[in-house]
PDB file of C-alpha atoms in Angstrom:
ATOM      1  CA  MET A   1      92.475  14.816-144.560  1.00 64.00           C
ATOM      2  CA  GLY A   2      94.227  11.458-144.586  1.00 64.00           C
ATOM      3  CA  CYS A   3      95.586  12.156-148.052  1.00 71.00           C
ATOM      4  CA  GLY A   4      98.668  10.759-149.661  1.00 49.00           C
ATOM      5  CA  ILE A   5     100.119  10.146-153.090  1.00 40.00           C
ATOM      6  CA  SER A   6      98.837   6.801-154.281  1.00 39.00           C
ATOM      7  CA  SER A   7     101.043   4.116-155.790  1.00 36.00           C
ATOM      8  CA  ALA A   8      99.544   4.837-159.192  1.00 36.00           C
ATOM      9  CA  LEU A   9     101.242   8.213-159.124  1.00 39.00           C
ATOM     10  CA  THR A  10     104.581   7.236-157.655  1.00 38.00           C
ATOM     11  CA  GLY A  11     106.216   5.003-160.195  1.00 37.00           C
ATOM     12  CA  ARG A  12     104.064   1.858-160.258  1.00 36.00           C
ATOM     13  CA  GLY A  13     101.854   2.940-163.113  1.00 38.00           C
ATOM     14  CA  ASP A  14      99.766   5.888-164.259  1.00 37.00           C
ATOM     15  CA  SER A  15      96.295   4.311-164.341  1.00 35.00           C
ATOM     16  CA  GLN A  16      94.918   6.673-161.721  1.00 43.00           C
ATOM     17  CA  LEU A  17      96.346   9.704-163.491  1.00 39.00           C
ATOM     18  CA  ARG A  18      94.671   8.695-166.743  1.00 36.00           C
ATOM     19  CA  LEU A  19      91.428   7.994-164.908  1.00 41.00           C
ATOM     20  CA  HIS A  20      91.346  11.461-163.381  1.00 41.00           C
ATOM     21  CA  ASN A  21      92.099  12.994-166.794  1.00 44.00           C
ATOM     22  CA  ALA A  22      94.068  15.978-165.586  1.00 45.00           C
ATOM     23  CA  SER A  23      93.451  18.488-168.364  1.00 49.00           C
ATOM     24  CA  PRO A  24      94.405  22.173-168.187  1.00 48.00           C
ATOM     25  CA  SER A  25      91.747  24.707-169.130  1.00 46.00           C
ATOM     26  CA  THR A  26      92.291  27.400-171.750  1.00 48.00           C
ATOM     27  CA  SER A  27      94.140  29.541-169.231  1.00 49.00           C
ATOM     28  CA  SER A  28      97.580  28.254-168.288  1.00 55.00           C
ATOM     29  CA  SER A  29      97.068  29.436-164.711  1.00 74.00           C
ATOM     30  CA  ARG A  30      93.861  27.456-164.239  1.00 86.00           C
ATOM     31  CA  LEU A  31      93.362  23.733-163.982  1.00 90.00           C
ATOM     32  CA  SER A  32      90.287  21.631-164.601  1.00 94.00           C
ATOM     33  CA  LEU A  33      90.790  18.158-163.129  1.00 95.00           C
ATOM     34  CA  GLU A  34      88.614  15.108-162.574  1.00 96.00           C
ATOM     35  CA  ALA A  35      88.526  12.647-159.693  1.00 96.00           C
ATOM     36  CA  LYS A  36      86.638   9.580-158.609  1.00 94.00           C
ATOM     37  CA  ILE A  37      84.962   9.871-155.198  1.00 95.00           C
ATOM     38  CA  VAL A  38      83.349   6.906-153.459  1.00 92.00           C
ATOM     39  CA  LEU A  39      80.700   6.885-150.724  1.00 93.00           C
ATOM     40  CA  LEU A  40      80.928   3.967-148.304  1.00 90.00           C
ATOM     41  CA  GLY A  41      78.959   2.951-145.246  1.00 88.00           C
ATOM     42  CA  ASP A  42      76.403   0.540-143.870  1.00 87.00           C
ATOM     43  CA  SER A  43      72.947   0.272-145.385  1.00 84.00           C
ATOM     44  CA  GLY A  44      70.501   3.000-144.383  1.00 87.00           C
ATOM     45  CA  VAL A  45      73.038   5.539-143.118  1.00 91.00           C
ATOM     46  CA  GLY A  46      72.134   8.077-145.817  1.00 91.00           C
ATOM     47  CA  LYS A  47      74.840   7.748-148.481  1.00 91.00           C
ATOM     48  CA  SER A  48      72.414   8.183-151.372  1.00 90.00           C
ATOM     49  CA  SER A  49      70.661  11.055-149.611  1.00 92.00           C
ATOM     50  CA  ILE A  50      73.962  12.888-149.141  1.00 95.00           C
ATOM     51  CA  ALA A  51      74.903  12.366-152.788  1.00 93.00           C
ATOM     52  CA  LEU A  52      71.483  13.542-153.964  1.00 91.00           C
ATOM     53  CA  ARG A  53      71.509  16.579-151.685  1.00 93.00           C
ATOM     54  CA  PHE A  54      74.936  17.619-153.011  1.00 95.00           C
ATOM     55  CA  SER A  55      74.371  16.935-156.699  1.00 91.00           C
ATOM     56  CA  ARG A  56      70.665  17.853-157.015  1.00 90.00           C
ATOM     57  CA  GLY A  57      70.004  20.003-153.956  1.00 90.00           C
ATOM     58  CA  ARG A  58      67.116  17.893-152.705  1.00 87.00           C
ATOM     59  CA  PHE A  59      66.303  15.184-150.179  1.00 85.00           C
ATOM     60  CA  PRO A  60      64.513  11.960-151.224  1.00 72.00           C
ATOM     61  CA  LEU A  61      61.083  11.495-149.688  1.00 71.00           C
ATOM     62  CA  TYR A  62      61.342   7.714-149.743  1.00 59.00           C
ATOM     63  CA  HIS A  63      64.253   5.427-148.930  1.00 57.00           C
ATOM     64  CA  GLU A  64      65.420   3.249-151.802  1.00 60.00           C
ATOM     65  CA  VAL A  65      68.098   0.603-151.361  1.00 54.00           C
ATOM     66  CA  THR A  66      71.078   1.128-153.664  1.00 54.00           C
ATOM     67  CA  ILE A  67      71.657  -1.981-155.775  1.00 51.00           C
ATOM     68  CA  GLY A  68      75.382  -2.292-156.374  1.00 53.00           C
ATOM     69  CA  ALA A  69      76.319   1.324-157.018  1.00 65.00           C
ATOM     70  CA  ALA A  70      74.842   4.547-158.375  1.00 76.00           C
ATOM     71  CA  PHE A  71      76.795   7.141-160.307  1.00 85.00           C
ATOM     72  CA  LEU A  72      76.563  10.941-160.137  1.00 89.00           C
ATOM     73  CA  GLN A  73      78.683  13.874-161.275  1.00 92.00           C
ATOM     74  CA  GLN A  74      79.187  17.348-159.881  1.00 94.00           C
ATOM     75  CA  THR A  75      81.805  20.028-160.499  1.00 95.00           C
ATOM     76  CA  VAL A  76      83.274  21.958-157.583  1.00 96.00           C
ATOM     77  CA  ARG A  77      84.755  25.375-158.322  1.00 95.00           C
ATOM     78  CA  LEU A  78      87.882  26.099-156.331  1.00 96.00           C
ATOM     79  CA  ALA A  79      90.137  29.070-155.690  1.00 92.00           C
ATOM     80  CA  GLN A  80      92.003  30.868-158.495  1.00 90.00           C
ATOM     81  CA  GLY A  81      89.556  29.671-161.127  1.00 93.00           C
ATOM     82  CA  ASN A  82      90.440  25.996-160.699  1.00 95.00           C
ATOM     83  CA  GLN A  83      87.770  23.322-160.678  1.00 96.00           C
ATOM     84  CA  LEU A  84      87.432  19.627-159.952  1.00 97.00           C
ATOM     85  CA  LYS A  85      84.811  17.423-161.555  1.00 96.00           C
ATOM     86  CA  LEU A  86      83.737  14.746-159.096  1.00 97.00           C
ATOM     87  CA  HIS A  87      82.653  11.338-160.363  1.00 95.00           C
ATOM     88  CA  ILE A  88      80.697  10.185-157.312  1.00 94.00           C
ATOM     89  CA  TRP A  89      80.128   6.472-156.791  1.00 91.00           C
ATOM     90  CA  ASP A  90      77.364   5.762-154.286  1.00 87.00           C
ATOM     91  CA  THR A  91      77.782   2.160-153.152  1.00 81.00           C
ATOM     92  CA  GLY A  92      75.258  -0.219-151.626  1.00 71.00           C
ATOM     93  CA  GLY A  93      75.912  -0.908-147.955  1.00 58.00           C
ATOM     94  CA  GLN A  94      74.116  -4.217-147.553  1.00 58.00           C
ATOM     95  CA  GLU A  95      76.098  -7.322-146.690  1.00 61.00           C
ATOM     96  CA  ARG A  96      75.562  -8.949-150.090  1.00 60.00           C
ATOM     97  CA  PHE A  97      77.240  -5.999-151.834  1.00 64.00           C
ATOM     98  CA  ARG A  98      80.330  -5.830-149.630  1.00 68.00           C
ATOM     99  CA  ALA A  99      82.245  -8.382-151.690  1.00 72.00           C
ATOM    100  CA  MET A 100      81.862  -6.106-154.717  1.00 75.00           C
ATOM    101  CA  ALA A 101      82.871  -2.921-152.909  1.00 75.00           C
ATOM    102  CA  PRO A 102      86.554  -3.060-153.983  1.00 80.00           C
ATOM    103  CA  LEU A 103      85.414  -2.970-157.606  1.00 81.00           C
ATOM    104  CA  TYR A 104      83.580   0.284-156.980  1.00 80.00           C
ATOM    105  CA  TYR A 105      86.208   2.154-154.992  1.00 84.00           C
ATOM    106  CA  ARG A 106      89.153   1.028-157.102  1.00 87.00           C
ATOM    107  CA  ASP A 107      91.315   4.032-158.134  1.00 91.00           C
ATOM    108  CA  ALA A 108      89.250   6.454-156.048  1.00 94.00           C
ATOM    109  CA  ALA A 109      91.102   9.645-155.146  1.00 96.00           C
ATOM    110  CA  GLY A 110      88.743  10.444-152.280  1.00 96.00           C
ATOM    111  CA  ALA A 111      86.281   8.618-150.064  1.00 96.00           C
ATOM    112  CA  VAL A 112      83.418   9.600-147.787  1.00 97.00           C
ATOM    113  CA  VAL A 113      82.681   7.098-145.023  1.00 96.00           C
ATOM    114  CA  VAL A 114      79.122   7.799-143.894  1.00 95.00           C
ATOM    115  CA  TYR A 115      77.604   6.614-140.630  1.00 95.00           C
ATOM    116  CA  ASP A 116      74.358   7.193-138.741  1.00 94.00           C
ATOM    117  CA  VAL A 117      74.936   9.122-135.508  1.00 94.00           C
ATOM    118  CA  THR A 118      71.982   7.335-133.890  1.00 90.00           C
ATOM    119  CA  ALA A 119      73.289   3.830-134.640  1.00 87.00           C
ATOM    120  CA  PRO A 120      74.805   2.060-131.613  1.00 80.00           C
ATOM    121  CA  SER A 121      77.502   0.395-133.750  1.00 83.00           C
ATOM    122  CA  SER A 122      78.762   3.614-135.334  1.00 82.00           C
ATOM    123  CA  LEU A 123      82.408   3.290-134.300  1.00 86.00           C
ATOM    124  CA  GLU A 124      82.641  -0.323-135.468  1.00 90.00           C
ATOM    125  CA  ALA A 125      81.180   0.613-138.853  1.00 87.00           C
ATOM    126  CA  VAL A 126      83.626   3.495-139.307  1.00 91.00           C
ATOM    127  CA  LYS A 127      86.552   1.257-138.374  1.00 93.00           C
ATOM    128  CA  PHE A 128      85.436  -1.405-140.851  1.00 90.00           C
ATOM    129  CA  TRP A 129      85.100   0.908-143.846  1.00 89.00           C
ATOM    130  CA  THR A 130      88.241   2.946-143.201  1.00 94.00           C
ATOM    131  CA  LYS A 131      90.190  -0.296-142.843  1.00 92.00           C
ATOM    132  CA  GLU A 132      88.750  -1.444-146.177  1.00 86.00           C
ATOM    133  CA  LEU A 133      89.976   1.733-147.840  1.00 90.00           C
ATOM    134  CA  ARG A 134      93.450   1.519-146.356  1.00 89.00           C
ATOM    135  CA  GLN A 135      93.822  -2.127-147.378  1.00 86.00           C
ATOM    136  CA  HIS A 136      92.616  -1.756-150.955  1.00 83.00           C
ATOM    137  CA  LEU A 137      93.578   1.809-151.883  1.00 84.00           C
ATOM    138  CA  GLY A 138      96.709   2.320-149.852  1.00 73.00           C
ATOM    139  CA  SER A 139      96.140   6.036-149.533  1.00 75.00           C
ATOM    140  CA  CYS A 140      93.433   8.454-150.547  1.00 91.00           C
ATOM    141  CA  CYS A 141      91.683  11.454-149.036  1.00 95.00           C
ATOM    142  CA  ILE A 142      89.212  10.138-146.461  1.00 96.00           C
ATOM    143  CA  VAL A 143      86.507  12.051-144.633  1.00 98.00           C
ATOM    144  CA  VAL A 144      84.135  10.503-142.092  1.00 98.00           C
ATOM    145  CA  ALA A 145      80.642  11.997-142.244  1.00 98.00           C
ATOM    146  CA  ALA A 146      78.382  11.793-139.187  1.00 96.00           C
ATOM    147  CA  ASN A 147      74.979  11.921-140.885  1.00 96.00           C
ATOM    148  CA  LYS A 148      71.469  12.498-139.486  1.00 94.00           C
ATOM    149  CA  CYS A 149      72.581  15.199-137.060  1.00 93.00           C
ATOM    150  CA  ASP A 150      69.165  16.790-137.551  1.00 92.00           C
ATOM    151  CA  LEU A 151      67.860  14.092-135.196  1.00 88.00           C
ATOM    152  CA  LEU A 152      69.919  15.503-132.347  1.00 83.00           C
ATOM    153  CA  VAL A 153      68.476  18.190-130.098  1.00 60.00           C
ATOM    154  CA  GLY A 154      70.779  20.461-128.110  1.00 50.00           C
ATOM    155  CA  ALA A 155      70.976  20.007-124.374  1.00 39.00           C
ATOM    156  CA  SER A 156      69.484  23.477-123.880  1.00 36.00           C
ATOM    157  CA  ASP A 157      66.356  22.427-125.752  1.00 45.00           C
ATOM    158  CA  VAL A 158      65.955  19.530-123.375  1.00 41.00           C
ATOM    159  CA  THR A 159      66.680  21.237-120.071  1.00 40.00           C
ATOM    160  CA  GLU A 160      64.636  24.411-120.506  1.00 40.00           C
ATOM    161  CA  GLU A 161      61.293  22.747-121.135  1.00 43.00           C
ATOM    162  CA  GLN A 162      61.556  18.996-120.838  1.00 42.00           C
ATOM    163  CA  GLN A 163      63.587  19.030-117.648  1.00 43.00           C
ATOM    164  CA  GLN A 164      60.687  20.801-115.893  1.00 46.00           C
ATOM    165  CA  GLN A 165      58.144  18.237-117.037  1.00 46.00           C
ATOM    166  CA  PRO A 166      58.618  15.683-114.209  1.00 43.00           C
ATOM    167  CA  GLN A 167      57.794  18.322-111.552  1.00 46.00           C
ATOM    168  CA  GLN A 168      54.811  19.569-113.543  1.00 50.00           C
ATOM    169  CA  GLN A 169      53.618  16.018-114.104  1.00 47.00           C
ATOM    170  CA  GLN A 170      53.892  15.204-110.407  1.00 47.00           C
ATOM    171  CA  GLN A 171      51.741  18.212-109.598  1.00 53.00           C
ATOM    172  CA  GLN A 172      49.216  17.198-112.265  1.00 51.00           C
ATOM    173  CA  GLN A 173      49.068  13.702-110.825  1.00 48.00           C
ATOM    174  CA  GLN A 174      48.289  15.059-107.362  1.00 51.00           C
ATOM    175  CA  GLU A 175      45.627  17.387-108.719  1.00 52.00           C
ATOM    176  CA  GLY A 176      44.076  14.689-110.859  1.00 50.00           C
ATOM    177  CA  GLU A 177      43.879  11.863-108.348  1.00 48.00           C
ATOM    178  CA  GLU A 178      40.145  12.381-107.907  1.00 48.00           C
ATOM    179  CA  GLU A 179      39.539  12.298-111.673  1.00 49.00           C
ATOM    180  CA  GLY A 180      40.569   8.676-112.096  1.00 48.00           C
ATOM    181  CA  PRO A 181      43.736   6.767-113.012  1.00 46.00           C
ATOM    182  CA  SER A 182      43.703   7.647-116.725  1.00 43.00           C
ATOM    183  CA  SER A 183      44.426  11.341-116.180  1.00 41.00           C
ATOM    184  CA  ALA A 184      47.480  10.574-114.014  1.00 43.00           C
ATOM    185  CA  ALA A 185      48.904   7.755-116.173  1.00 43.00           C
ATOM    186  CA  ALA A 186      49.603   9.815-119.303  1.00 41.00           C
ATOM    187  CA  PRO A 187      51.963  12.369-117.678  1.00 44.00           C
ATOM    188  CA  ALA A 188      53.924   9.584-115.954  1.00 46.00           C
ATOM    189  CA  GLU A 189      54.547   7.956-119.336  1.00 49.00           C
ATOM    190  CA  THR A 190      55.720  11.280-120.785  1.00 66.00           C
ATOM    191  CA  ALA A 191      58.190  11.732-117.933  1.00 64.00           C
ATOM    192  CA  ALA A 192      59.679   8.299-118.619  1.00 64.00           C
ATOM    193  CA  ASP A 193      59.950   9.082-122.332  1.00 60.00           C
ATOM    194  CA  THR A 194      61.710  12.359-121.548  1.00 64.00           C
ATOM    195  CA  GLU A 195      64.262  10.640-119.332  1.00 64.00           C
ATOM    196  CA  LYS A 196      64.836   7.941-121.956  1.00 64.00           C
ATOM    197  CA  TYR A 197      65.327  10.587-124.635  1.00 65.00           C
ATOM    198  CA  LYS A 198      67.896  12.454-122.535  1.00 71.00           C
ATOM    199  CA  ASN A 199      69.805   9.230-121.890  1.00 69.00           C
ATOM    200  CA  ASN A 200      69.772   8.334-125.587  1.00 81.00           C
ATOM    201  CA  LEU A 201      70.957  11.823-126.511  1.00 85.00           C
ATOM    202  CA  ALA A 202      73.870  11.570-124.097  1.00 86.00           C
ATOM    203  CA  GLN A 203      74.769   8.162-125.516  1.00 86.00           C
ATOM    204  CA  VAL A 204      74.728   9.496-129.080  1.00 88.00           C
ATOM    205  CA  LYS A 205      76.966  12.420-128.134  1.00 89.00           C
ATOM    206  CA  ARG A 206      79.428  10.043-126.498  1.00 90.00           C
ATOM    207  CA  GLY A 207      79.441   8.015-129.697  1.00 91.00           C
ATOM    208  CA  ILE A 208      80.234  11.110-131.750  1.00 93.00           C
ATOM    209  CA  GLU A 209      83.181  11.914-129.492  1.00 94.00           C
ATOM    210  CA  GLU A 210      84.465   8.346-129.853  1.00 93.00           C
ATOM    211  CA  VAL A 211      84.383   8.576-133.647  1.00 94.00           C
ATOM    212  CA  LYS A 212      86.021  12.014-133.527  1.00 96.00           C
ATOM    213  CA  SER A 213      88.840  10.625-131.403  1.00 96.00           C
ATOM    214  CA  PHE A 214      89.311   7.683-133.761  1.00 96.00           C
ATOM    215  CA  CYS A 215      89.466   9.990-136.778  1.00 96.00           C
ATOM    216  CA  ALA A 216      91.954  12.313-135.101  1.00 97.00           C
ATOM    217  CA  SER A 217      94.285   9.455-134.186  1.00 96.00           C
ATOM    218  CA  ASN A 218      94.170   8.131-137.765  1.00 94.00           C
ATOM    219  CA  GLU A 219      94.312  11.538-139.478  1.00 94.00           C
ATOM    220  CA  PHE A 220      90.869  11.235-141.056  1.00 96.00           C
ATOM    221  CA  ALA A 221      88.780  14.343-141.528  1.00 97.00           C
ATOM    222  CA  PHE A 222      85.492  14.383-139.599  1.00 98.00           C
ATOM    223  CA  ILE A 223      82.331  16.391-140.169  1.00 97.00           C
ATOM    224  CA  GLU A 224      78.804  16.353-138.747  1.00 97.00           C
ATOM    225  CA  CYS A 225      76.131  16.753-141.402  1.00 97.00           C
ATOM    226  CA  SER A 226      72.489  16.225-142.302  1.00 96.00           C
ATOM    227  CA  ALA A 227      71.331  15.159-145.737  1.00 95.00           C
ATOM    228  CA  LYS A 228      67.776  16.078-144.736  1.00 94.00           C
ATOM    229  CA  THR A 229      68.468  19.721-143.867  1.00 94.00           C
ATOM    230  CA  GLY A 230      71.570  20.105-146.022  1.00 96.00           C
ATOM    231  CA  GLN A 231      73.743  21.042-143.038  1.00 96.00           C
ATOM    232  CA  ASN A 232      77.446  20.848-143.991  1.00 97.00           C
ATOM    233  CA  VAL A 233      76.808  18.655-147.052  1.00 97.00           C
ATOM    234  CA  ASN A 234      78.278  21.132-149.532  1.00 97.00           C
ATOM    235  CA  ARG A 235      81.123  21.873-147.155  1.00 98.00           C
ATOM    236  CA  LEU A 236      81.852  18.151-146.922  1.00 98.00           C
ATOM    237  CA  PHE A 237      82.425  17.801-150.662  1.00 98.00           C
ATOM    238  CA  GLU A 238      84.067  21.197-151.099  1.00 97.00           C
ATOM    239  CA  ASP A 239      86.687  20.444-148.441  1.00 97.00           C
ATOM    240  CA  LEU A 240      87.282  16.988-149.887  1.00 98.00           C
ATOM    241  CA  ALA A 241      87.525  18.375-153.422  1.00 97.00           C
ATOM    242  CA  ARG A 242      90.076  20.963-152.339  1.00 96.00           C
ATOM    243  CA  ASP A 243      92.334  18.355-150.737  1.00 95.00           C
ATOM    244  CA  VAL A 244      91.985  15.932-153.653  1.00 96.00           C
ATOM    245  CA  PHE A 245      92.710  18.721-156.128  1.00 96.00           C
ATOM    246  CA  MET A 246      95.913  19.720-154.344  1.00 92.00           C
ATOM    247  CA  ARG A 247      97.109  16.119-154.275  1.00 91.00           C
ATOM    248  CA  LEU A 248      96.395  15.591-157.964  1.00 91.00           C
ATOM    249  CA  LYS A 249      97.876  18.943-158.894  1.00 86.00           C
ATOM    250  CA  ASP A 250     101.121  18.138-157.093  1.00 81.00           C
ATOM    251  CA  ALA A 251     101.282  14.754-158.835  1.00 75.00           C
ATOM    252  CA  THR A 252     100.347  16.020-162.303  1.00 64.00           C
ATOM    253  CA  PRO A 253     103.263  16.378-164.767  1.00 61.00           C
ATOM    254  CA  ALA A 254     103.712  19.956-165.950  1.00 55.00           C
ATOM    255  CA  ASP A 255     103.367  19.018-169.628  1.00 46.00           C
ATOM    256  CA  ILE A 256      99.901  17.412-169.344  1.00 45.00           C
TER     257      ILE A 256
END
């Protein structure tokens, strides 16, 4: 998942190790560790909604702009009785907060780069934020989250019903010619909307494949999710927590 041992754990200091507070539990075979996780992405992509869905199990009814950063905590239970407490930093994505972003993701062991699958500039946004992480953190576990997948409808849903609409609308237009122009105009508009929707859907799917390819070539994990429905949100953090835990465990001195 794009993980690596950071410089803080390889001889240039132990600040990250102290921050994560690696502390064994009462059982010598179990570990209870802590890690800082940062959420990055453009404004409005759903970072706060993902964090709220994971930590509170709910979806916000109204969109509120994150000022600076918000802070949440959630513990993930792992295999063999181990657990990792996540200190989640939800950062603001607006331009005026970007200069402060390095302050928020400093010493993070893991990062979630969130983007909106319906945004036309998705790939550029992912490239920007992953580059930021590589420049300022050196190495950490990175996962790219394609949010708002609930807005996508499968091709089968389009072709079975909507694909038949143009023929039906043409027949309705012919039957309704004597009833005036208003009865024929509405179906024609629906046909155009259907075609536009199908084109937009195809464009979004191409965008997802582009981001997937970028992540694969850079060894970033990728997952499609929906903060609104909860699809894959828990899995997103559980997979990230597992990889972060293994990295910290391998770097933790045996006598801590």
